[in-house]
Short mmCIF file of C-alpha atoms and ligand atoms in Angstrom, two decimals:
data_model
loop_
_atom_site.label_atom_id
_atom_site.label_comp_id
_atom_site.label_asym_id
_atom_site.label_seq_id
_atom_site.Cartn_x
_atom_site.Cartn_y
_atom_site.Cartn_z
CA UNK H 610 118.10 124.51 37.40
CA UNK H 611 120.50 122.38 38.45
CA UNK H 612 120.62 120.10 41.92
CA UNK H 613 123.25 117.19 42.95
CA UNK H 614 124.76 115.43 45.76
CA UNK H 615 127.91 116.60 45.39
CA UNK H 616 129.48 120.53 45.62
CA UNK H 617 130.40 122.40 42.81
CA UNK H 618 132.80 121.00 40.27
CA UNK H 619 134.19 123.20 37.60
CA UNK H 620 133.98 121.95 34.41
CA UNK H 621 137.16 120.85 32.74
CA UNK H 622 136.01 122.56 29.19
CA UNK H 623 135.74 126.27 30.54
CA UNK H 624 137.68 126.29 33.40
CA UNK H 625 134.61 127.64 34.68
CA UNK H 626 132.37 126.71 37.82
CA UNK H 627 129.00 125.67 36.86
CA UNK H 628 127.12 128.85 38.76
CA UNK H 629 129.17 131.07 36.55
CA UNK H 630 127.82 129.24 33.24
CA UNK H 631 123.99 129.67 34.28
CA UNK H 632 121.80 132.34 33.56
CA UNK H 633 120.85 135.11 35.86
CA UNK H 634 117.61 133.53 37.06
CA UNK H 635 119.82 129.80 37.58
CA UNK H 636 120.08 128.42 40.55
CA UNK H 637 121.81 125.29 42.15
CA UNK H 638 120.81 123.28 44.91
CA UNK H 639 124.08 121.54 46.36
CA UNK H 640 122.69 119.17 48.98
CA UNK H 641 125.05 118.21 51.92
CA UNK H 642 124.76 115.38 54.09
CA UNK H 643 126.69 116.57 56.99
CA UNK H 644 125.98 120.45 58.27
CA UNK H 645 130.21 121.25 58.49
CA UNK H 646 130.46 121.24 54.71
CA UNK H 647 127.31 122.81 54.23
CA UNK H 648 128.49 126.03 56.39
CA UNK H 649 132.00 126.54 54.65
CA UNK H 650 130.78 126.15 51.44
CA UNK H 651 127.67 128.56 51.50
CA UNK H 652 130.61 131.28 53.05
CA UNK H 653 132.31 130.76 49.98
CA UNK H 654 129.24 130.69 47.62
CA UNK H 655 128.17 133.79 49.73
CA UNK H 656 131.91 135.44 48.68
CA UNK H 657 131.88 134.56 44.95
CA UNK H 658 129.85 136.95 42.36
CA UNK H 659 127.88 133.80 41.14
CA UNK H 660 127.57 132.55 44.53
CA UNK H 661 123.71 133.78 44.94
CA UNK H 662 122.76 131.37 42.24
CA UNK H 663 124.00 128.25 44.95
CA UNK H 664 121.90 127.45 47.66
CA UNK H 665 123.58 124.69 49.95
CA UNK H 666 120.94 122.31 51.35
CA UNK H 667 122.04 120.22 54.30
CA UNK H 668 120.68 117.56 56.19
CA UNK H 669 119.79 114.27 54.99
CA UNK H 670 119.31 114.28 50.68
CA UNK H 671 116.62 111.98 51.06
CA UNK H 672 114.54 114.65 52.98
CA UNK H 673 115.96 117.52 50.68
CA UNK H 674 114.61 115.86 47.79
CA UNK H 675 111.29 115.66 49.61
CA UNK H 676 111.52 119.13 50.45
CA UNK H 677 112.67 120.51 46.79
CA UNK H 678 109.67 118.27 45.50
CA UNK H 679 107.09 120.04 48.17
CA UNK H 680 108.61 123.32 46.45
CA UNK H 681 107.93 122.27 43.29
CA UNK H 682 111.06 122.48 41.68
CA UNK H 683 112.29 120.99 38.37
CA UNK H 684 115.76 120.38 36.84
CA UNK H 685 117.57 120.30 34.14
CA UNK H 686 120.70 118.38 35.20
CA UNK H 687 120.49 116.26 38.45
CA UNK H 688 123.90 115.60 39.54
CA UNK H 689 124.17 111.92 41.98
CA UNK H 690 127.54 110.45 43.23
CA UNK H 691 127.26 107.26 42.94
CA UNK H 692 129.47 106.41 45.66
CA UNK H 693 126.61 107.27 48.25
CA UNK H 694 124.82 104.53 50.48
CA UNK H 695 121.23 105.73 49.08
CA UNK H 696 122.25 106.84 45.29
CA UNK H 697 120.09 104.19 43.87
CA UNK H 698 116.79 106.03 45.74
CA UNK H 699 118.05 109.63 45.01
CA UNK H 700 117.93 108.28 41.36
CA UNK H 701 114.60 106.96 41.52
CA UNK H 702 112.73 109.67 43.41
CA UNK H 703 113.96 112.17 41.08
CA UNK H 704 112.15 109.86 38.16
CA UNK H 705 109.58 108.96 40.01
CA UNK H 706 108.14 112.24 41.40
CA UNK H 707 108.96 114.40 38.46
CA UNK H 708 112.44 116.55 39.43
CA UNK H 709 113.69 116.06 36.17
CA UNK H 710 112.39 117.44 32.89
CA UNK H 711 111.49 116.54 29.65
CA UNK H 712 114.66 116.84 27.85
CA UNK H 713 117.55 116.82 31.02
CA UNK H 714 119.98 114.20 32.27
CA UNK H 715 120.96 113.04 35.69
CA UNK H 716 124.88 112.99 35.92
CA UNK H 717 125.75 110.02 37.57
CA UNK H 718 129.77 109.90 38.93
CA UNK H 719 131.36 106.53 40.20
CA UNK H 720 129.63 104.38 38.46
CA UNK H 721 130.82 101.50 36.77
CA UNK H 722 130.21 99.62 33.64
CA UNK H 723 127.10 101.89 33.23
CA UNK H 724 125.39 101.15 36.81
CA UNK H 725 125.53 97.75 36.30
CA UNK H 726 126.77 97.11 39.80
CA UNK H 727 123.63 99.25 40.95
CA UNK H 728 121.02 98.81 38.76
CA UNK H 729 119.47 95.44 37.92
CA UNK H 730 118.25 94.57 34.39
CA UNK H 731 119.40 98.53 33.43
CA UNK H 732 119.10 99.03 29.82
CA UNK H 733 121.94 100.43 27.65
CA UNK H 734 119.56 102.75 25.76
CA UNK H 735 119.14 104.67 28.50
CA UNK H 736 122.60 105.57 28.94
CA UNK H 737 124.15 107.82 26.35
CA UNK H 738 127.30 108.64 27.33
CA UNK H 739 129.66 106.55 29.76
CA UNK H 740 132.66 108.30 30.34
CA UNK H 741 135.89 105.63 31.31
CA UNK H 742 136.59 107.49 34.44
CA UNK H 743 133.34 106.78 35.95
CA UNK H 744 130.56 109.37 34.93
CA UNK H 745 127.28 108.31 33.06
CA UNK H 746 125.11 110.86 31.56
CA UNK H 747 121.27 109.28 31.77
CA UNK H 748 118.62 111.00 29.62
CA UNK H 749 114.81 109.84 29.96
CA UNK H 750 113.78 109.12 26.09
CA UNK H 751 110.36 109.25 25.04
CA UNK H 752 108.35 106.01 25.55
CA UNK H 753 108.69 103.91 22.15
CA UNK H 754 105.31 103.32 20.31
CA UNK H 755 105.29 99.39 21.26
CA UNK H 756 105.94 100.05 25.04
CA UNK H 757 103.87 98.28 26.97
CA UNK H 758 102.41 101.15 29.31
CA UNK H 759 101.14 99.99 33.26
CA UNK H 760 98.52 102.13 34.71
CA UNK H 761 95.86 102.11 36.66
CA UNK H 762 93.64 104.34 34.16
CA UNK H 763 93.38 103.60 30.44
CA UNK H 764 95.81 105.83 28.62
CA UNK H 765 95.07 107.16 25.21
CA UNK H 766 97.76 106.55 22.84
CA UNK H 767 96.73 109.08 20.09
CA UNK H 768 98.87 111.50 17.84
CA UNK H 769 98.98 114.00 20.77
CA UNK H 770 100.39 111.46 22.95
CA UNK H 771 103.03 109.83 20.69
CA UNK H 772 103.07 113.57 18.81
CA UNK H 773 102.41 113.80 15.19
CA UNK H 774 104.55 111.76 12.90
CA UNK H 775 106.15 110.89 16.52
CA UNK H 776 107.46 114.21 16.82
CA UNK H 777 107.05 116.55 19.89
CA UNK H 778 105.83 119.78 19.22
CA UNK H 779 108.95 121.83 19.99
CA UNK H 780 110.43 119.29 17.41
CA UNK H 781 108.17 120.18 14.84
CA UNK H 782 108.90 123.92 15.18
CA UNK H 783 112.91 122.82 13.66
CA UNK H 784 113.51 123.43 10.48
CA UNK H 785 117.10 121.68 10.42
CA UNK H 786 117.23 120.76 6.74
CA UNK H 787 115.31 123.40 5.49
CA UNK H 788 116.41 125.94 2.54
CA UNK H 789 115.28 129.94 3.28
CA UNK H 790 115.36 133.22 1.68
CA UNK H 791 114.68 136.12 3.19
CA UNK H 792 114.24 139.92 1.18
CA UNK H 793 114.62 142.70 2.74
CA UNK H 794 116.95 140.95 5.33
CA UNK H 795 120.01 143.23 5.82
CA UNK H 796 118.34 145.37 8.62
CA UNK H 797 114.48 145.43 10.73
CA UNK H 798 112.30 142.66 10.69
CA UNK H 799 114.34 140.59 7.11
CA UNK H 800 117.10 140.86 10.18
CA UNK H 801 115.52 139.45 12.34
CA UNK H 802 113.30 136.55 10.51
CA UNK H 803 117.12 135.38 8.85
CA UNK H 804 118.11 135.20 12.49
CA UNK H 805 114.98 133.28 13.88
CA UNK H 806 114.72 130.47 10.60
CA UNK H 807 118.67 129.75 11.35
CA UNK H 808 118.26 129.26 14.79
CA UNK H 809 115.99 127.31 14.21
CA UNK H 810 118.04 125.01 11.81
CA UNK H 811 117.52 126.55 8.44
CA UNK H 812 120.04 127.77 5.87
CA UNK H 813 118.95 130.99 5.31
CA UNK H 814 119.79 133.53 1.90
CA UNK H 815 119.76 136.92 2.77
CA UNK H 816 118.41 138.86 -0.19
CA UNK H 817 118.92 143.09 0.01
CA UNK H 818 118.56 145.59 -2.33
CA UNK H 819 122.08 146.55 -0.38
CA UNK H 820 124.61 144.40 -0.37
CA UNK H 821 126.54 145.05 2.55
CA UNK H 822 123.21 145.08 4.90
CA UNK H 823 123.24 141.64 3.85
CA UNK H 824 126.64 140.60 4.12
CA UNK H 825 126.19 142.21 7.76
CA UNK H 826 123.84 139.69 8.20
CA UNK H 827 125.39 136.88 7.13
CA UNK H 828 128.48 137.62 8.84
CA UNK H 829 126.36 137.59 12.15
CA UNK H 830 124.58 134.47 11.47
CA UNK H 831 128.33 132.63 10.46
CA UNK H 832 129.29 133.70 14.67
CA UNK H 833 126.16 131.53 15.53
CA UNK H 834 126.85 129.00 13.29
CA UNK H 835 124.23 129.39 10.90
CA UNK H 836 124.91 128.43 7.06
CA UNK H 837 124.15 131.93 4.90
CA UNK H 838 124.52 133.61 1.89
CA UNK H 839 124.29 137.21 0.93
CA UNK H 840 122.58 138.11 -2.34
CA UNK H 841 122.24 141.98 -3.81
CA UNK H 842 118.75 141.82 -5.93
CA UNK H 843 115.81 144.32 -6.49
CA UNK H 844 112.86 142.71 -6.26
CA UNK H 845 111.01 144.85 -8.80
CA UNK H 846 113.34 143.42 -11.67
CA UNK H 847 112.00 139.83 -12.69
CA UNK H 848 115.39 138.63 -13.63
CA UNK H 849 117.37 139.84 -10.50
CA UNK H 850 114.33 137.27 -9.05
CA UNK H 851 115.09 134.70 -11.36
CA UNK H 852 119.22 135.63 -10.22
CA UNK H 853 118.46 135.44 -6.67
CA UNK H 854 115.99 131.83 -6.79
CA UNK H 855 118.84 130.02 -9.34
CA UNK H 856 121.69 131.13 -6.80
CA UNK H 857 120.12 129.61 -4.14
CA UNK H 858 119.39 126.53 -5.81
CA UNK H 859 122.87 126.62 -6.97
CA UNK H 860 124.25 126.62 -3.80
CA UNK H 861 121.70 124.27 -1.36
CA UNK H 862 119.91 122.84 -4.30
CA UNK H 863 116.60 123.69 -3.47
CA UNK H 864 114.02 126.47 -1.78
CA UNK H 865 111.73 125.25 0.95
CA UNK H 866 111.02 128.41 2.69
CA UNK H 867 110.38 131.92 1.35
CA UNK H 868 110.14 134.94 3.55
CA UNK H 869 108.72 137.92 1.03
CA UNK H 870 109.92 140.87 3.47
CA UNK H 871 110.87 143.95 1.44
CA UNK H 872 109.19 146.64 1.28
CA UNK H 873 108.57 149.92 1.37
CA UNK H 874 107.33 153.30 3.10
CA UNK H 875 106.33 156.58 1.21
CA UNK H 876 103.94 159.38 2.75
CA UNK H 877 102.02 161.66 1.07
CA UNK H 878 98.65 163.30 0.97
CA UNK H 879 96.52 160.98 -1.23
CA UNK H 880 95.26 164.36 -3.45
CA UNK H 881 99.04 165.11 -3.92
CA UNK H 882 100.24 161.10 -4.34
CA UNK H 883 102.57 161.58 -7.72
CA UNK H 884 102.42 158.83 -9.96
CA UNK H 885 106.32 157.93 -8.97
CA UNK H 886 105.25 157.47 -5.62
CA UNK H 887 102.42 155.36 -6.65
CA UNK H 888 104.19 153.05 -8.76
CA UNK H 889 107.63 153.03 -6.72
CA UNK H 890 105.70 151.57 -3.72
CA UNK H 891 103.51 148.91 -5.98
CA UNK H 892 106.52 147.96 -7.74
CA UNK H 893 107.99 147.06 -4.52
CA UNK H 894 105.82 146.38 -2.10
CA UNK H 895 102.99 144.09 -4.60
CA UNK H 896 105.13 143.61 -8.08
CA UNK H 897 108.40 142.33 -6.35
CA UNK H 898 106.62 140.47 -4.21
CA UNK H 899 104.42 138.69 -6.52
CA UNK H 900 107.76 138.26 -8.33
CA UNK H 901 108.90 136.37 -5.72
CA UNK H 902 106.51 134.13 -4.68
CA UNK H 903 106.07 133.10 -8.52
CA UNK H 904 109.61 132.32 -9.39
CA UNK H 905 110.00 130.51 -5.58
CA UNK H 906 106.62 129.06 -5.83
CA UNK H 907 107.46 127.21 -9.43
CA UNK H 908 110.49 125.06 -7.60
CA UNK H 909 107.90 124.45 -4.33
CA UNK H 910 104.99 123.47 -6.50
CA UNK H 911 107.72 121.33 -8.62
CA UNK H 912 108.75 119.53 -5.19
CA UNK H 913 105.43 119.59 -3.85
CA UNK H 914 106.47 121.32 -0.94
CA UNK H 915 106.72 124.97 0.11
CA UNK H 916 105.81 128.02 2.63
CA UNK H 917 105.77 131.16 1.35
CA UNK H 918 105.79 133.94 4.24
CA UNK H 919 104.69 137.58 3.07
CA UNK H 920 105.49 140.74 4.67
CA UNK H 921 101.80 142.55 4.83
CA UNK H 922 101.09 144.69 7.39
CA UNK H 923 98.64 145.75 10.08
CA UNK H 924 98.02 148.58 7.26
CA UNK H 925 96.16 146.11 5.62
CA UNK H 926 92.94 146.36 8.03
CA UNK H 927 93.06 149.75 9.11
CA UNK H 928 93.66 153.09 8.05
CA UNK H 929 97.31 153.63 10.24
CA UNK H 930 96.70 157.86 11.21
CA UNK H 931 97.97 160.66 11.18
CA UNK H 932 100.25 159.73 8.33
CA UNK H 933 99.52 159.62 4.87
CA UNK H 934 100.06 156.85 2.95
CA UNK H 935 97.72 155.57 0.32
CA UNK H 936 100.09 154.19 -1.54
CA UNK H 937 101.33 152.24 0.95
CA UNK H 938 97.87 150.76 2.79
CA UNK H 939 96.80 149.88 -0.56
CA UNK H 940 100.13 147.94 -1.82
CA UNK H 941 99.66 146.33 1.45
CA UNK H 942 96.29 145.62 1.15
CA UNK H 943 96.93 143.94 -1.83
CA UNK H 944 99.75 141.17 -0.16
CA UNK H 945 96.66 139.70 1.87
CA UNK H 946 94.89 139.12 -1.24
CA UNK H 947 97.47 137.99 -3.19
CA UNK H 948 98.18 135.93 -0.48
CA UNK H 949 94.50 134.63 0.10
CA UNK H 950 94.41 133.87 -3.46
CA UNK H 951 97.84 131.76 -3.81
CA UNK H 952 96.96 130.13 -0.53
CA UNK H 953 93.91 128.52 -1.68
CA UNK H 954 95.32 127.48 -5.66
CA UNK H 955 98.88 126.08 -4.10
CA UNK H 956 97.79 124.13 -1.26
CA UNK H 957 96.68 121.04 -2.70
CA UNK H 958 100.04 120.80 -3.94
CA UNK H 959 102.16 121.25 -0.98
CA UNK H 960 103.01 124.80 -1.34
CA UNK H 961 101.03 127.08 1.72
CA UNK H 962 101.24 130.76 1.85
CA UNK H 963 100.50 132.80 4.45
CA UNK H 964 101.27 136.67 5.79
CA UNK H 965 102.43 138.62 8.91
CA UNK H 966 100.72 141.36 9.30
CA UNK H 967 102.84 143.66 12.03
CA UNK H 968 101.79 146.84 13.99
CA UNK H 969 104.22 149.53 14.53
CA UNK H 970 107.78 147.91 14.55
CA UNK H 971 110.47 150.27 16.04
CA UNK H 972 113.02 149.62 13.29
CA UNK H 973 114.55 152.17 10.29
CA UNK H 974 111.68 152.15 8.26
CA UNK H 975 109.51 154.07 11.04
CA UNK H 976 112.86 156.23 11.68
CA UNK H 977 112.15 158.94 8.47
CA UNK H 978 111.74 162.78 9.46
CA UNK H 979 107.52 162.17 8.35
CA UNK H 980 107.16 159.47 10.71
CA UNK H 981 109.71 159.89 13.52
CA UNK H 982 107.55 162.66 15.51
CA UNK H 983 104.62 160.64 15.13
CA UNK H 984 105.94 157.98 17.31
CA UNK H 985 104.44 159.37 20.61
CA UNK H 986 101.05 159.41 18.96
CA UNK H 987 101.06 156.14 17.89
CA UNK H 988 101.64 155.14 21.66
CA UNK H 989 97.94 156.08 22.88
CA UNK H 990 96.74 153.84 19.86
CA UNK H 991 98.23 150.59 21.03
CA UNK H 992 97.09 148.86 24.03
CA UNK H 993 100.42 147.49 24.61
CA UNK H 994 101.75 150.42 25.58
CA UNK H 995 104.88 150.26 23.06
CA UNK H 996 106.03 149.86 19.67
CA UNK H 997 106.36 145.76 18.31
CA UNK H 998 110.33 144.84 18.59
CA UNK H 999 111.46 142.84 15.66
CA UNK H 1000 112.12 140.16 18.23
CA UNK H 1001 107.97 140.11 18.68
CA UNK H 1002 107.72 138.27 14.84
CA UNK H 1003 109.93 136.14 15.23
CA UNK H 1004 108.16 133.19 16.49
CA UNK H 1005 105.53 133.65 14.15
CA UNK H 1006 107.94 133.25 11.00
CA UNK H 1007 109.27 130.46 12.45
CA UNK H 1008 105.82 128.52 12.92
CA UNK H 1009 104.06 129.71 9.42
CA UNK H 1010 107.72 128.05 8.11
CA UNK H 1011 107.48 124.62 9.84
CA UNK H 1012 105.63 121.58 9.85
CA UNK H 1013 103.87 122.80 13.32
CA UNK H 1014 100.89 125.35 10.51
CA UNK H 1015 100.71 122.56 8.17
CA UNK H 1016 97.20 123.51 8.00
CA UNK H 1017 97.53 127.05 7.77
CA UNK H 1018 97.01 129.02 4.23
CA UNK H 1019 96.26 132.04 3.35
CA UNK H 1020 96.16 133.62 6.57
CA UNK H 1021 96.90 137.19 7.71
CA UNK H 1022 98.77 136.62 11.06
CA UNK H 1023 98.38 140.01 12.70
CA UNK H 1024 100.89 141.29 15.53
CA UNK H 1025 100.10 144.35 16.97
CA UNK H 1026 100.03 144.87 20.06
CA UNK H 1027 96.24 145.10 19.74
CA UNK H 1028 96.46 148.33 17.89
CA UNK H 1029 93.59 147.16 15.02
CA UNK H 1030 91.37 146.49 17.73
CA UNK H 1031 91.01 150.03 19.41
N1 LIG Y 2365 108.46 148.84 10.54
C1 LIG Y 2365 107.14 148.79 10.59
O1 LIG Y 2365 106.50 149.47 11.40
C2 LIG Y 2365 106.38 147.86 9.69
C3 LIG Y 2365 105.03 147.62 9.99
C4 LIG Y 2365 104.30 146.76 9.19
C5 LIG Y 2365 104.90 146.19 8.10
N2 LIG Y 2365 106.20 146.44 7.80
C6 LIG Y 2365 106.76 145.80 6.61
O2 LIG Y 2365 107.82 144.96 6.99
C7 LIG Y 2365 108.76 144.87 5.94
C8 LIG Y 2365 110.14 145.20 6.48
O3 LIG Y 2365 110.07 146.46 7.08
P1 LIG Y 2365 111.22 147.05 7.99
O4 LIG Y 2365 110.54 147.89 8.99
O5 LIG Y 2365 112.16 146.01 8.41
O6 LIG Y 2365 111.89 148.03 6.91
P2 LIG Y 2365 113.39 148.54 6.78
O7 LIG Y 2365 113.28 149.77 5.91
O8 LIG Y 2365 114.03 148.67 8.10
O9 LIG Y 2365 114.11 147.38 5.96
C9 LIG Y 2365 113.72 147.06 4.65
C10 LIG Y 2365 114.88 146.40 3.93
O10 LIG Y 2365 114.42 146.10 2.61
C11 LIG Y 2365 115.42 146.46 1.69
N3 LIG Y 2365 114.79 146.78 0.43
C12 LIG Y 2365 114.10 147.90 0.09
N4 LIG Y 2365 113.74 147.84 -1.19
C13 LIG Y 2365 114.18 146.67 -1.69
C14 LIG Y 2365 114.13 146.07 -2.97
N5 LIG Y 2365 113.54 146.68 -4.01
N6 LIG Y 2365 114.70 144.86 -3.12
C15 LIG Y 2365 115.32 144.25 -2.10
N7 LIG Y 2365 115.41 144.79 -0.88
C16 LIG Y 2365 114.85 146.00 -0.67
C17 LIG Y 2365 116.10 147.66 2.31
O11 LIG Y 2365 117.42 147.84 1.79
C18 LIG Y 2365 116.10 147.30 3.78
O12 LIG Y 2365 117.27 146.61 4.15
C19 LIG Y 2365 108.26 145.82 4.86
O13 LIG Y 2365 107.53 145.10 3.90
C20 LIG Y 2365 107.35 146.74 5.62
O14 LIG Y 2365 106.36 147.32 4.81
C21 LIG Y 2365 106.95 147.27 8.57
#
């Protein structure tokens, strides 16, 4: 949300007003002294596409600001000219009572030599960007650990004030820095975490038995700016493994983060489960896995530092119906324990692993002519109401991957919808 003292600019980048930039669900607050301007613009607002995201406030600002705190509102830029009589008090009721959040600016045009004129004592720090023609950009920075603090009550200056290692805990969900693999990430949920750990700052490998699912991939994350690679490896052969690990290291010169993903589906009566099935799903789903989290797990443990993420599944507690797939709930079965067990022997060296356990995740795995019919059925099973989207783990693989679940090992993280629990 935006709010300032002044009517729309457009912004010199884009060519582009600022109500056509904001979300659906933004809104502006243009607050106008005198009632004339306040009429012609909201006609034009009124005319323009965007124009139901302005909503012209006139009268005095002072009493606007009252009435946009008495609303509750928050912002995330507050635009003041400076050139107004009361600019100084616009600035500090918007500190004062709270307008402003965590992380946004005020905007402040006409000033001069950073407020100096207006402000007394005004610190530089404060100020992160003065612009020659006259704009400052002010941004509220956290309160430094030797601040002297005035209140009336005694504040407790703890780790959850200051924020652990003086982070805050959005901060501590980044993994800017980080190295990542991800199998299984040219399509479904390996899509999907590769997307999530570069957002959130990672380089990320993707790792497919198919390599141009994973080139896919990597060609979307290169239009958000993410740094990738796409790698072609089975991860039931130990030396495509060792291929894919000494690649990445190769290239970013280290692992950090591994995201254990591939896997695979197979249905079957259990009296009429061939041996081929059997072993094709094991070799996959358990050996490959295992695979993985060895040859990654012998660089973390070297480092002293690592989070392994395995795909399990919610197949791993219950018995998934009407299908049939032994082979599958067992292999499954088995990632939690393998997981348990490597959780507890790494973790006193750095290295934590932990698995997602999903429900029923709408993407092509669930899309075979066995399971497509069944889809319905699954439905009345899940309280819900629908199938998980990928977009549903992604916050999970983000967490088990930072800082934030330092404390977290060998956990099954289940998300489903509440499916086990029926
Ligand atoms: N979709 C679901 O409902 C669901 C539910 C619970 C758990 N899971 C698990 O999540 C993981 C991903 O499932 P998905 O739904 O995204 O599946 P998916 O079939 O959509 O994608 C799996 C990807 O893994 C790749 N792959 C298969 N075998 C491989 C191998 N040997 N080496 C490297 N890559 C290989 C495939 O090429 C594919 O791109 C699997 O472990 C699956 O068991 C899925």
């Amino acid at each position: 949300m935006v709010a300032g003292t002044a009517e729309a600019h457009t912004s010199s980048d884009t060519g582009m007003s600022p109500e056509e930039e904001l979300p659906d669900d933004g809104k502006i607050f243009a607050c106008a002294e005198a009632p004339y301007q306040g009429v012609n613009s909201q006609e034009a607002f009124d005319y323009s596409s965007d124009g139901k995201k302005i909503s012209m406030r006139v009268g005095p600002v002072a009493d606007t600001l009252e009435a946009l705190h008495a609303e509750d509102e928050h912002f995330d830029i507050v635009f003041i000219d400076a050139d107004q009589r009361d600019a100084v008090h616009y600035y500090s009721f918007v500190m004062d009572n709270h307008l402003l959040r965590m992380d946004a600016v005020i905007c402040v045009e006409n000033t001069l030599m950073k407020g100096q004129v207006y402000l007394e004592n005004v610190s530089d720090e404060n100020v992160i960007l003065p612009v020659q023609s006259g704009l400052s950009i002010v941004r509220r920075i956290p309160v430094p650990p030797d601040a002297v603090i005035e209140s009336k009550e005694e504040v407790v200056r703890d780790d959850v004030f200051w924020g652990y290692n003086r982070r805050r805990i959005l901060d501590r969900l980044r993994l800017d820095g980080k190295v990542a693999y991800v199998t299984g990430g040219g399509q479904g949920i390996g899509r999907a975490f590769a997307h999530a750990l570069g957002e959130a700052g990672a380089k990320v490998a993707v790792v497919d038995l198919v390599l141009a699912k994973a080139e896919a991939v990597v060609s979307e994350l290169s239009l958000k700016g993410i740094k990738s690679l796409a790698l072609a490896v089975d991860v039931s052969k130990p030396e495509d493994v060792q291929r894919m690990v000494d690649a990445i290291v190769a290239r970013w010169g280290t692992v950090h983060i591994a995201c254990n993903n591939a896997g695979i589906n197979l249905n079957s009566a259990s009296e009429e489960t061939s041996l081929e099935e059997w072993d094709k799903t094991f070799s996959v789903n358990l050996r490959g896995l295992f695979l993985c989290c060895q040859a990654a797990g012998r660089i973390m443990l070297n480092q002293g530092y690592g989070k392994i993420i395995n795909t399990a599944s919610m197949a791993s507690l219950i018995v998934p119906h009407p299908q049939k797939q032994l082979a599958y709930n067992v292999s499954k079965a088995g990632v939690v324990k393998l997981t348990q067990t490597l959780g507890t022997e790494w973790v006193d060296r750095g290295v934590k692993v932990n698995c997602i356990s999903p429900g029923i995740v709408d993407t092509p795995l669930i899309r075979s002519k066995e399971l497509r019919p069944l889809v319905q059925r699954w439905m009345g099973d899940i309280p819900a109401g629908r199938l998980a989207r990928t977009t549903d783990l992604q916050a999970a693989v983000v967490y088990l991957a930072s800082e934030a679940s330092d404390y977290m090992t060998g956990h099954n993280l289940v998300i489903e919808g509440g499916q086990s629990l029926w």
